[in-house]
Every structure is written in structure tokens, then in C-alpha cells.
CSV table of C-alpha atoms in Angstrom, one decimal:
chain,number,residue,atom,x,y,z
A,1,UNK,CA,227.7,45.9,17.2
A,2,UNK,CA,228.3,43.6,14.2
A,3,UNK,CA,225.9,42.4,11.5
A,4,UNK,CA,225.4,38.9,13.6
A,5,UNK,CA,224.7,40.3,16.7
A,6,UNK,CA,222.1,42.8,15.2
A,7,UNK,CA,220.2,40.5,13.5
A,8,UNK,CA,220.4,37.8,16.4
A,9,UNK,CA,219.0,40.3,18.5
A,10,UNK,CA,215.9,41.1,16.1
A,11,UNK,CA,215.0,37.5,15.8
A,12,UNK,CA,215.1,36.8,19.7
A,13,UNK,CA,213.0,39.8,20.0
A,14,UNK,CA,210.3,38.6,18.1
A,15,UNK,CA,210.4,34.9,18.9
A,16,UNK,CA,210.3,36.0,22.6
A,17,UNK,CA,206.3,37.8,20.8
A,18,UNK,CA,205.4,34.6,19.5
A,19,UNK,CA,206.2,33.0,23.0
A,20,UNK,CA,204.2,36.2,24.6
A,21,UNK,CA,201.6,35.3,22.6
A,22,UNK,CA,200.9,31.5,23.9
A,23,UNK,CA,202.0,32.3,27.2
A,24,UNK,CA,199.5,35.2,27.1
A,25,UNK,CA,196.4,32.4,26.1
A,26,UNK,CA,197.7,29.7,28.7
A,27,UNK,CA,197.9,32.1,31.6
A,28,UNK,CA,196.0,35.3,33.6
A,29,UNK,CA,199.0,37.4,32.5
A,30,UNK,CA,198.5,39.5,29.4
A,31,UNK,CA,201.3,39.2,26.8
A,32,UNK,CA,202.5,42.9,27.3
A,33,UNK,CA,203.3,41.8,30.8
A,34,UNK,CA,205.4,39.1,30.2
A,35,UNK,CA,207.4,41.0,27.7
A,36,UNK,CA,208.1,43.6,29.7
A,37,UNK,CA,209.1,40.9,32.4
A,38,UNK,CA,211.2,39.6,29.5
A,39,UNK,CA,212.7,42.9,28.8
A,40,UNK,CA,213.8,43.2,33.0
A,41,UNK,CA,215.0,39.8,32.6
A,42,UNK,CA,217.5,40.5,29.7
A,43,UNK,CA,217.9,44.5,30.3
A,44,UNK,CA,220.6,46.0,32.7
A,45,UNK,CA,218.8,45.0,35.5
A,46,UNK,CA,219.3,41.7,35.4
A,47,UNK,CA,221.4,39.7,32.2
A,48,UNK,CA,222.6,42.8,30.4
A,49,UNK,CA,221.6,40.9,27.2
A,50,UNK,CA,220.7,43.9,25.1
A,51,UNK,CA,223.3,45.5,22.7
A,52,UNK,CA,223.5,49.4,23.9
A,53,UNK,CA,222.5,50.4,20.1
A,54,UNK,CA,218.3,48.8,21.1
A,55,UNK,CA,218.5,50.6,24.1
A,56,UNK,CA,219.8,53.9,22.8
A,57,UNK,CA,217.5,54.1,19.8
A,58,UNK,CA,214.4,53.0,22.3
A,59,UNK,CA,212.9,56.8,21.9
A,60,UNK,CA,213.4,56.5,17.8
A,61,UNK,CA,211.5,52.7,18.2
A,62,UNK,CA,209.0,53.8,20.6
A,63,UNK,CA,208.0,56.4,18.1
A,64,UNK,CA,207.6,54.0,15.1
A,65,UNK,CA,205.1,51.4,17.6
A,66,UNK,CA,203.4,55.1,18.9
A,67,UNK,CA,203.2,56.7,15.6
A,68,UNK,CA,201.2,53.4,14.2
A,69,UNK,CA,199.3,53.1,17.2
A,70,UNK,CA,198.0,56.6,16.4
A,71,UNK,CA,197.2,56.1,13.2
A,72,UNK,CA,194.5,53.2,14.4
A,73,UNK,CA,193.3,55.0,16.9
A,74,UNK,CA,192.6,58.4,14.5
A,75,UNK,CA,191.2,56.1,12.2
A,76,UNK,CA,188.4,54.4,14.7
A,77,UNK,CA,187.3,57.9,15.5
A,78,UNK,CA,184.1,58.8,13.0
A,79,UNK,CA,181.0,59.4,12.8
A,80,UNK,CA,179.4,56.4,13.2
A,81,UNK,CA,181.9,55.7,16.4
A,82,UNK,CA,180.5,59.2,17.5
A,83,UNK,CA,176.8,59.1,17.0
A,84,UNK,CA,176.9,55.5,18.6
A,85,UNK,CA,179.0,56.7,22.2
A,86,UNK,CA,179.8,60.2,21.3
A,87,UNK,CA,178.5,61.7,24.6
A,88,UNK,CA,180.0,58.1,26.6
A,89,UNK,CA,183.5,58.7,24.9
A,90,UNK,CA,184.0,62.7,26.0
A,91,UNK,CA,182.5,62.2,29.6
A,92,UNK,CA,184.7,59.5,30.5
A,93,UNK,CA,187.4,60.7,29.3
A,94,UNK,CA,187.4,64.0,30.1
A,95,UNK,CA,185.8,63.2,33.9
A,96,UNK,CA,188.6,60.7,34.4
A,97,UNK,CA,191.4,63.2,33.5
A,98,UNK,CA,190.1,66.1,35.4
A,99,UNK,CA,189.5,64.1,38.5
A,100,UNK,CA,192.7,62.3,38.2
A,101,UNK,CA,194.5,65.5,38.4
A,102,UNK,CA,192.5,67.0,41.1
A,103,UNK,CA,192.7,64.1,43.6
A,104,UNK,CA,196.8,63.5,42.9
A,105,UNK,CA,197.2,66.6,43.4
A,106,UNK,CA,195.7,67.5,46.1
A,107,UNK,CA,196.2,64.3,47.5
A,108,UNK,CA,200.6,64.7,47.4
A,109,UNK,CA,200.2,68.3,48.6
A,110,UNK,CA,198.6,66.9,51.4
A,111,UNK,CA,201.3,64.1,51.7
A,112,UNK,CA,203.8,67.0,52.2
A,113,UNK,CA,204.7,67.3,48.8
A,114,UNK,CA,205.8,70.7,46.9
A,115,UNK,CA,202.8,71.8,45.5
A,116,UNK,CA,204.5,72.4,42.0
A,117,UNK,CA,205.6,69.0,42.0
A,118,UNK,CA,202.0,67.8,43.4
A,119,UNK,CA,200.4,69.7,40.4
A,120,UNK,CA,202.9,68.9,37.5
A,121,UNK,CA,202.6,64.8,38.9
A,122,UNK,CA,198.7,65.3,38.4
A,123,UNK,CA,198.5,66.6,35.1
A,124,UNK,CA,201.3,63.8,34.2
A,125,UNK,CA,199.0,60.8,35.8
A,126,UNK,CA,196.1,62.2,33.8
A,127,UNK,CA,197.4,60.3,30.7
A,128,UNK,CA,197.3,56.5,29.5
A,129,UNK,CA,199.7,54.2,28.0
A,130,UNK,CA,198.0,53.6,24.4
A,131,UNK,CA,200.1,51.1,23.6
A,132,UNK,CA,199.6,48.7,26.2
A,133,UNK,CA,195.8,49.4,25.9
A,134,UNK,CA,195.7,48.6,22.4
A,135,UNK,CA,197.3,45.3,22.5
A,136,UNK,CA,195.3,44.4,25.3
A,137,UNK,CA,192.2,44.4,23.0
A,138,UNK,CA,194.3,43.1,19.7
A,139,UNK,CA,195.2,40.3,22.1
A,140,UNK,CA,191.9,39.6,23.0
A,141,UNK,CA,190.3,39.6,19.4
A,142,UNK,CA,187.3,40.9,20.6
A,143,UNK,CA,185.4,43.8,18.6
A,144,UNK,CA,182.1,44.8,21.5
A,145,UNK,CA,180.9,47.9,22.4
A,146,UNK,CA,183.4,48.2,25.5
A,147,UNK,CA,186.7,47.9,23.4
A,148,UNK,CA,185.4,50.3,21.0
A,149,UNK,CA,184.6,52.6,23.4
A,150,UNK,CA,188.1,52.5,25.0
A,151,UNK,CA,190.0,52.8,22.5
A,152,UNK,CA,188.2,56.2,21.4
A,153,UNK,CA,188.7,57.2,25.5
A,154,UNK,CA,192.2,56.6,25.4
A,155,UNK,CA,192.9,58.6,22.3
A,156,UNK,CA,191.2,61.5,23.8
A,157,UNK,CA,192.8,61.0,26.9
A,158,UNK,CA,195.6,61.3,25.9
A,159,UNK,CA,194.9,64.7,24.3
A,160,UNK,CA,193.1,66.1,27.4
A,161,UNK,CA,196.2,65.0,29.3
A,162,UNK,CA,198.6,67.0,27.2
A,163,UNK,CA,195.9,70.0,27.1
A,164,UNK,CA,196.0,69.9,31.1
A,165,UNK,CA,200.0,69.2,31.1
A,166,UNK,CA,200.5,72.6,29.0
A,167,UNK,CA,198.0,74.4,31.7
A,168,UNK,CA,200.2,73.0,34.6
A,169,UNK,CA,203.3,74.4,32.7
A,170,UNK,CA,202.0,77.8,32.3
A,171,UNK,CA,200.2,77.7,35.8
A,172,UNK,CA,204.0,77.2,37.7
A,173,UNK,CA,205.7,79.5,35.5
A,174,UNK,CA,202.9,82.1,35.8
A,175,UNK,CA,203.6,81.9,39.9
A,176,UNK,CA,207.6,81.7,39.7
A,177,UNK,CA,209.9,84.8,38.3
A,178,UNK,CA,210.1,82.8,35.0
A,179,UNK,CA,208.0,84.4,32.1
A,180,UNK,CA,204.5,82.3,31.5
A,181,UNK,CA,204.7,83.3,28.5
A,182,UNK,CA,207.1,80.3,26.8
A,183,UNK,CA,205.1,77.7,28.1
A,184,UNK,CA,201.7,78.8,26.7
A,185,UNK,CA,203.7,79.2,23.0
A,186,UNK,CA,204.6,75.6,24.2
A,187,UNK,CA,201.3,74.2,24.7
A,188,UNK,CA,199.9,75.9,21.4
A,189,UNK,CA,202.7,74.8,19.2
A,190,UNK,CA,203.0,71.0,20.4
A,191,UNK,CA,199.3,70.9,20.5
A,192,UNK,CA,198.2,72.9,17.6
A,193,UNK,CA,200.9,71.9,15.8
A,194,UNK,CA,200.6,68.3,16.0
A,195,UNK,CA,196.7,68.5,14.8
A,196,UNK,CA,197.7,71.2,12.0
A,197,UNK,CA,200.6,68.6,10.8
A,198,UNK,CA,198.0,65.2,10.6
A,199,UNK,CA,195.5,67.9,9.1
A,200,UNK,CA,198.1,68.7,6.2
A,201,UNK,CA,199.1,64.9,5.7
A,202,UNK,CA,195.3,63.3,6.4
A,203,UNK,CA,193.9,65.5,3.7
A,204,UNK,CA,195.6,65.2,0.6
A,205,UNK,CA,196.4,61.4,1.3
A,206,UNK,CA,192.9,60.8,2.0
A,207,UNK,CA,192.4,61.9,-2.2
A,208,UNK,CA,195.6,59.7,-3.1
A,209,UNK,CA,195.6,56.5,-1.2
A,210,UNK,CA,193.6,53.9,-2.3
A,211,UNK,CA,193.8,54.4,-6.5
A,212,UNK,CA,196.6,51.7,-6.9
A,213,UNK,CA,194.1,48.8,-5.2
A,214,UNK,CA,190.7,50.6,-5.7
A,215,UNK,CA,189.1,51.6,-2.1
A,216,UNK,CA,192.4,49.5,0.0
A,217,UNK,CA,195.1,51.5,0.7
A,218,UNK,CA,198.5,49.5,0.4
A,219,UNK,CA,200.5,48.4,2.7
A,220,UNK,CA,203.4,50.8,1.3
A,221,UNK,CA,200.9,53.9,1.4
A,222,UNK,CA,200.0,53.3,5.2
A,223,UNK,CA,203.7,52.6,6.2
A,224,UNK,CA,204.8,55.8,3.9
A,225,UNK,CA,202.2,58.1,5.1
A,226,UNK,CA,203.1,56.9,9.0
A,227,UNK,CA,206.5,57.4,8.7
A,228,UNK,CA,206.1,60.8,6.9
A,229,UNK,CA,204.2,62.0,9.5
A,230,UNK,CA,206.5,61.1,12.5
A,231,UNK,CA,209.5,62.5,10.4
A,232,UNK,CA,207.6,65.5,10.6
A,233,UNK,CA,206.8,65.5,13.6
A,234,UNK,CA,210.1,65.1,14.9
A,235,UNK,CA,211.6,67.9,12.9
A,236,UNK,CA,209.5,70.5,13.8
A,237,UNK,CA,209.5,69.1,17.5
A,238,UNK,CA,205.5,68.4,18.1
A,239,UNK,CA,203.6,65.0,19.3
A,240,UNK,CA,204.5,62.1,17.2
A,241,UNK,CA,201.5,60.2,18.9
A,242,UNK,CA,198.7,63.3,18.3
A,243,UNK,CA,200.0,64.2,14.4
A,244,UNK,CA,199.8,59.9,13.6
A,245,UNK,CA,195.8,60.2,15.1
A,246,UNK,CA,195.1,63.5,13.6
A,247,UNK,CA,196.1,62.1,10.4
A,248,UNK,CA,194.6,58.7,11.0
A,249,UNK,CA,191.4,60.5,11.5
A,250,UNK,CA,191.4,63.1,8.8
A,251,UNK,CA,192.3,60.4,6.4
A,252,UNK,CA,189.1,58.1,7.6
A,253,UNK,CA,186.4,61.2,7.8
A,254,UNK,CA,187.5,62.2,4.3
A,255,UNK,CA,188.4,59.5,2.1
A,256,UNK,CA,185.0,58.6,0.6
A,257,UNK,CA,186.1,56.0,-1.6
A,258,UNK,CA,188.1,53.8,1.1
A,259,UNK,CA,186.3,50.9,2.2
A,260,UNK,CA,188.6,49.8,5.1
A,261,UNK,CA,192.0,52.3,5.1
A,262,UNK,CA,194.2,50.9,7.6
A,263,UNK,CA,193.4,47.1,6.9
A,264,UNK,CA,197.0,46.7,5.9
A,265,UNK,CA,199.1,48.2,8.5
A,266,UNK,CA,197.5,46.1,11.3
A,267,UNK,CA,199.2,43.1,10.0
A,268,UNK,CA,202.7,44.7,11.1
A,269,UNK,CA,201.6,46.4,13.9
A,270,UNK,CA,202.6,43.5,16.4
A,271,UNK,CA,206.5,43.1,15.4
A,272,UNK,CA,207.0,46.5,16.1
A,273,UNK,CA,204.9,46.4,19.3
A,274,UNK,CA,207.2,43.0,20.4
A,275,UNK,CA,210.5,44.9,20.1
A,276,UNK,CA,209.1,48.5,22.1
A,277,UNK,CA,207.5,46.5,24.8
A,278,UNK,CA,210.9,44.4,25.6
A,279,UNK,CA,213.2,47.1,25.3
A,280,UNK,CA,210.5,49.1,27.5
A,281,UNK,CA,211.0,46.7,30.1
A,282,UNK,CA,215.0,46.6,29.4
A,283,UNK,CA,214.8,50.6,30.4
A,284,UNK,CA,213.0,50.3,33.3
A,285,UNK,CA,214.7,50.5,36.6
A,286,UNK,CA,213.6,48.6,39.5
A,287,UNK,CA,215.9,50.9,41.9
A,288,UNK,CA,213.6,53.4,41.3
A,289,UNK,CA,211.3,51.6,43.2
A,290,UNK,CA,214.2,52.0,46.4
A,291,UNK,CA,212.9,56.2,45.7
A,292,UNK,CA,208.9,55.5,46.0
A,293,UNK,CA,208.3,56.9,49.4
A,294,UNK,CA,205.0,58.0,50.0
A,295,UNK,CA,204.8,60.4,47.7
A,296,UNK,CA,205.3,57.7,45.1
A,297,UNK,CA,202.9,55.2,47.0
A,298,UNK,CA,200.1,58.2,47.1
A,299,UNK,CA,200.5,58.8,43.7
A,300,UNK,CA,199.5,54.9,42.5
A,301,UNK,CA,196.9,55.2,45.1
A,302,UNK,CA,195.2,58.4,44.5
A,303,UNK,CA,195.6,57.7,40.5
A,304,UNK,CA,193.9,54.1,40.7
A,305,UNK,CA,191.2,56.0,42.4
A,306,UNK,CA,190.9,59.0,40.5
A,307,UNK,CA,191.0,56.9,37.1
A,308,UNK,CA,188.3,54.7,38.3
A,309,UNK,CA,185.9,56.5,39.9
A,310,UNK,CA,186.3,59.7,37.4
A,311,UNK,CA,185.7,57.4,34.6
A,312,UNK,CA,182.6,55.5,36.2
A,313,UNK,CA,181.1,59.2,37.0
A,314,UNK,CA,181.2,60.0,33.0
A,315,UNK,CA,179.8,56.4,32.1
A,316,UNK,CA,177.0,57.8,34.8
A,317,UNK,CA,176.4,60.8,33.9
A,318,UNK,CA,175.9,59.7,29.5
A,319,UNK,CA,173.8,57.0,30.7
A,320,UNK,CA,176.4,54.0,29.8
A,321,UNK,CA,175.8,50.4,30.9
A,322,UNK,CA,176.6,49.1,33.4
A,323,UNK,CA,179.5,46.9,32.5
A,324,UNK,CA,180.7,50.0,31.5
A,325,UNK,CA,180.5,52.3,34.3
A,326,UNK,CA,182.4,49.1,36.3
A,327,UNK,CA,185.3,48.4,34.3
A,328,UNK,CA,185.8,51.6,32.2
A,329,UNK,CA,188.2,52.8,34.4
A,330,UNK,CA,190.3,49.4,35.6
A,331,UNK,CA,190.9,49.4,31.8
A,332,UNK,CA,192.6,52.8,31.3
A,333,UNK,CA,195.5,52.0,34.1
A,334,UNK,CA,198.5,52.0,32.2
A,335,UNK,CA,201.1,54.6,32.1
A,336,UNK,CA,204.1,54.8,30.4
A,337,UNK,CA,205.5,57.0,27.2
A,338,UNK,CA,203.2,59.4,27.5
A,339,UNK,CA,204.2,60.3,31.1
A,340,UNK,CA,207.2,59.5,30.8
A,341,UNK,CA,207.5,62.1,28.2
A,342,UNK,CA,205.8,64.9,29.7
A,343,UNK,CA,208.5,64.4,33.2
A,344,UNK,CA,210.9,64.7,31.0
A,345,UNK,CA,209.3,68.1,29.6
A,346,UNK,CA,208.6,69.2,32.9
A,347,UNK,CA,212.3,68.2,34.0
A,348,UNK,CA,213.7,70.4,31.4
A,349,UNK,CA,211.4,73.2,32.3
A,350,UNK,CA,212.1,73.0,35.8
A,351,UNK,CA,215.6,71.9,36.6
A,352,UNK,CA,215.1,72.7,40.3
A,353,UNK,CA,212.2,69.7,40.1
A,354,UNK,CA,214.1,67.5,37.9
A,355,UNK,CA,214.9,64.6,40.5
A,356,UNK,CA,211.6,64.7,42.5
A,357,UNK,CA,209.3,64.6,39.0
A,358,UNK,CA,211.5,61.5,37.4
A,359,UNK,CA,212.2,59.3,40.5
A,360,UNK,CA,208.3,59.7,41.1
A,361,UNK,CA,207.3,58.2,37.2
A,362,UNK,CA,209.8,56.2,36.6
A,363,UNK,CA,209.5,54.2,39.6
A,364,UNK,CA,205.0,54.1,39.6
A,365,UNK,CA,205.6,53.4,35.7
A,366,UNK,CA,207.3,50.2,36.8
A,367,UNK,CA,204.5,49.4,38.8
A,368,UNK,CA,201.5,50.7,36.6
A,369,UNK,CA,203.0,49.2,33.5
A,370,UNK,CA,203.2,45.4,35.0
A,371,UNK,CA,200.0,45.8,36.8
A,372,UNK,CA,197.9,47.9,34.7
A,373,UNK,CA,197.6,45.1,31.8
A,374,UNK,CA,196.2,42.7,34.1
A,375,UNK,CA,193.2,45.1,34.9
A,376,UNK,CA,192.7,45.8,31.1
A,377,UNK,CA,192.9,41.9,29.9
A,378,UNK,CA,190.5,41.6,33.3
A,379,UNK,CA,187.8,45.0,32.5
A,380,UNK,CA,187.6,43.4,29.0
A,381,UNK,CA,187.2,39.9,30.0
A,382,UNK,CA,184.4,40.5,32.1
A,383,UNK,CA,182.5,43.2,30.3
A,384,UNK,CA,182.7,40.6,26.9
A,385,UNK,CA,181.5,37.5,29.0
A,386,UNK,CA,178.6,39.9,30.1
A,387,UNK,CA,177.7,40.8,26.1
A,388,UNK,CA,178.1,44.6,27.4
């Protein structure tokens, strides 16, 4: 690919986020939607408009958008966030993980489904697309209670979801004549690992940041420290998305003399976002959809439900409001990297299960990644208009 066509292809991109972005305001459809509809439109599937090199490098650009998402999300997560919705934050989060597991499942075991391909598709619909999430609430500029609130449960869900991903690992191979050993080394090393590495950045960058402009980190600090960390992360082979939020936490819980630490790095956020969300959509294959059966078709199902109602039961059981309780759930829909990810983990670690596990994701990530932004833009709309 030549200079021209490189940088043509970067300036499209993000045009095509400023059109998103009006689009987004005229219409019901959120803007991640209609650049993901953008991405099908120009992707293999339909003009074959993208150079190969965007689409090749969509893993190392996914984890630059992931990586910054993180760091927000780590960042949100103090003391005052926890004292204020501590108890509403683990409950619906954890409740609406567990019970999306159990009732998938189940639920595809029931449909006829292997049931090491029933429990390896639970633990995988347990998690939720943060990206897609977060620029749902960017893109609705609204700060409330609600939005707060879910973007601490979907940073925790996502960590619950790896925790019960790992358990599903260890649970097959603990049953099969393979060892079950490797996978719990597995699970404590992409786990602990990922918290040990944003522990060992957070810390001494929390004492360093911030001294050039006293109490704002710069922009060159934030974007160093992120890229550090998912350089890292990468090398020694452990969550790009958990080390960014460990260290985004760390770095907010310990740097005293911050007043606002990731100020900076927001302002970026978005072109990076643009360019993974069309290219997301260039990836995504609608003849998966041709491979859906009803295994696929019980999995949306039984996911929808367990993500709803599991996440209602915790906003019950802490006492939340009640526009909580309602929408908590419709807002925490979206899958995509994160399960794709953990197919393609479970794919490598079970060869025999490779086809079944990534015709299933890929094709409901289609579906849940078009759909599931509508119910977010919706959940936020309608708890905001209601002052919840």
C-alpha cells in the first residue's frame, strides 16, 4: 500500500466519525452502529474498500482503542465511586455474569448442544463489549448516577467474565485426558498477571505524572503510560484491557496530588474509537449468520435474558432505583473483543471445538454488536429523562 492510499484511508475513516456523529443526533441509531454498518458497507462483504494492511493490523488497533478504554474505566473506579454504589456495582455485575453463564448453558445443553461447548459459550457470553458501552455514554454527554454506575459494572464484568472463562477452561480439561493443570497456570497468569503489570506501572506513575503541569497529567504522560502498558502486556502475553484498568485505577487511588488525571487522553479517545469500530464492522462476516442454527439463536436468546434479569436481581437485592433495576441490564448487551477473544482461546485449547465455538460468536457478535447499542443509547435515554 502506497503513502496516498494510507493516508486516504485514515482521513475517510475519520470523516466517516464526524458523519457518525451527526447521523448519531438526527436519528434512533447510535453512532457505533452506523459505523459498524459503515465498516460492512466498505469491508469484504460488500465494496472491499479497505486496504488488507487496516484489516490485518485490526488486533494491534483494537488494542490501542481497548488499552485507552481501560485506562478510563480504572480510573472511574475510587472510593468515592465505591462508597456511593459499591454494593449496586458488585451485585449487578457479578449476578448478571453468573446467571448469564448458568442459563446459556444450560439452556444450549438443552438445545442438543455438547455440553463443553454449552459451558465454554456461557462463560464467553458472560462478558461485555466496553467499547461500544463507553461511547454510548461519551455520545450521550450525560454524567447521572446510571452511566456512572455502568461503566464501573462493565469493568468488573469484564473481569468476572475472564475469572469464570479460566474456570470453564480448567473445568473441561479437568474431565478430558488433557492435564487441568495448564489451564489453571493460564487463568493465574493472564489474570494475575494483568493486575500485577497495571500494579507495577499505576504506582510509580502515579508519584511522576502530573509535576510537568502541576496536579494535570499531560497528554504525552497519559498516551506514554498507555502504550507502555499494552507493550507490556503484549510481551509477556496477559490482558491488554485488565493491565490498562489496573493501572488506570492504581494511578487514580494513589496519586494524591492529581486533580483530574486522565483529562487529557479523553480528547483522543474518539479517533481511535472511529477507526476500530469501522474496521470492526469490515471483519465481521454476515455468512456467519448462514451457521446460526439454533444453537446460535438460543444463545442471543438465553443471553438477552440472563443479562437482563441477572442484572435487575443485583440492582434488587443492593436496593437500587428503580430506573436502575429496568435498564441496567438492556445496557450491558454488547459483545464483541472480549468474546471474541476468549473463542479464540478456547479454539486453541480445544481444537476438536474450534468450528462449533467460532461459528457460534462470530455470527451472535454480528447481531449483538448492531443491536446491542440501540438498547444502551435507549437504557440511558430513559433512565436520564427519568433524573434516575
Amino acid at each position: 500500500m502506497n503513502n496516498a492510499e494510507f493516508l486516504l484511508t485514515i482521513g475517510a475513516l475519520l470523516l466517516a466519525g464526524l458523519a457518525t456523529d451527526l447521523l448519531g443526533k438526527k436519528t434512533f441509531l447510535p453512532r457505533v452502529t452506523f459505523l459498524l454498518i459503515f465498516g460492512l458497507f466498505i469491508g469484504q462483504e460488500g465494496l472491499g474498500m479497505v486496504p488488507e494492511l487496516f484489516v490485518d493490523h485490526f488486533d494491534l488497533i483494537g488494542n490501542m482503542a481497548l488499552l485507552m478504554i481501560g485506562f478510563l474505566l480504572g480510573g472511574k473506579m475510587t472510593p468515592d465511586m465505591f462508597r456511593a454504589s459499591g454494593k449496586t456495582i458488585i451485585l449487578v455485575s457479578l449476578s448478571g455474569a453468573l446467571l448469564t453463564t448458568l442459563l446459556v448453558t444450560i439452556g444450549m445443553i438443552a438445545v442438543g448442544t455438547a455440553a463443553e461447548i454449552a459451558l465454554l459459550a456461557g462463560c464467553i457470553a458472560s462478558a461485555t463489549a466496553p467499547a461500544a458501552t463507553v461511547d454510548a455514554v461519551l455520545e450521550s454527554g450525560k454524567d447521572t448516577p446510571f452511566t456512572r454506575i455502568l461503566l464501573s459494572v462493565v469493568a468488573l464484568d469484564d473481569i468476572w467474565g475472564l475469572l469464570l472463562f479460566s474456570g470453564g477452561l480448567a473445568a473441561i480439561s479437568a474431565f478430558s485426558s488433557s492435564s487441568g493443570t495448564a489451564p489453571l497456570i493460564v487463568a493465574v497468569h493472564d489474570i494475575g498477571g494483568s493486575i500485577l503489570l497495571g500494579i507495577c506501572i499505576g504506582i510509580p506513575a502515579a508519584f511522576l505524572t502530573g509535576r510537568i503541569n502541576p496536579g494535570q497529567p499531560m497528554l504525552t504522560e497519559a498516551l506514554g503510560l498507555v502504550f507502555l502498558c499494552g507493550g507490556l502486556a503484549a510481551f509477556f502475553g496477559v490482558s491488554v484491557l485488565l493491565a490498562s484498568m489496573t493501572m488506570g485505577m492504581v494511578i487514580a487511588n494513589t496519586a494524591r496530588h492529581h486533580e483530574y488525571p486522565f483529562h487529557e487522553i479523553e480528547g483522543i479517545e474518539w479517533p481511535f474509537m472511529v477507526i476500530f469500530f469501522v474496521l470492526a464492522g469490515a471483519s465481521l462476516e454476515f455468512t456467519a449468520l448462514s451457521q446460526i442454527g439454533i444453537a446460535g439463536g438460543a444463545y442471543i436468546l438465553l443471553r438477552t435474558i440472563g443479562k437482563i434479569s441477572g442484572s435487575s436481581l443485583g440492582a434488587t437485592l443492593s436496593g437500587s432505583d428503580p430506573g436502575i433495576r429496568s435498564w441496567i441490564g438492556a445496557a450491558m448487551l454488547p459483545q464483541a473483543g472480549a468474546a471474541m477473544g476468549m473463542a479464540l482461546v478456547a479454539s486453541t485449547r480445544f481444537p476438536q471445538y474450534r468450528q462449533s465455538i467460532l461459528a457460534l460468536v462470530i455470527s451472535t457478535t454480528v447481531i449483538f454488536e448492531l443491536t446491542g447499542p440501540l438498547f444502551t443509547r435507549l437504557a440511558i435515554r430513559r433512565t436520564s429523562a427519568k433524573d434516575i
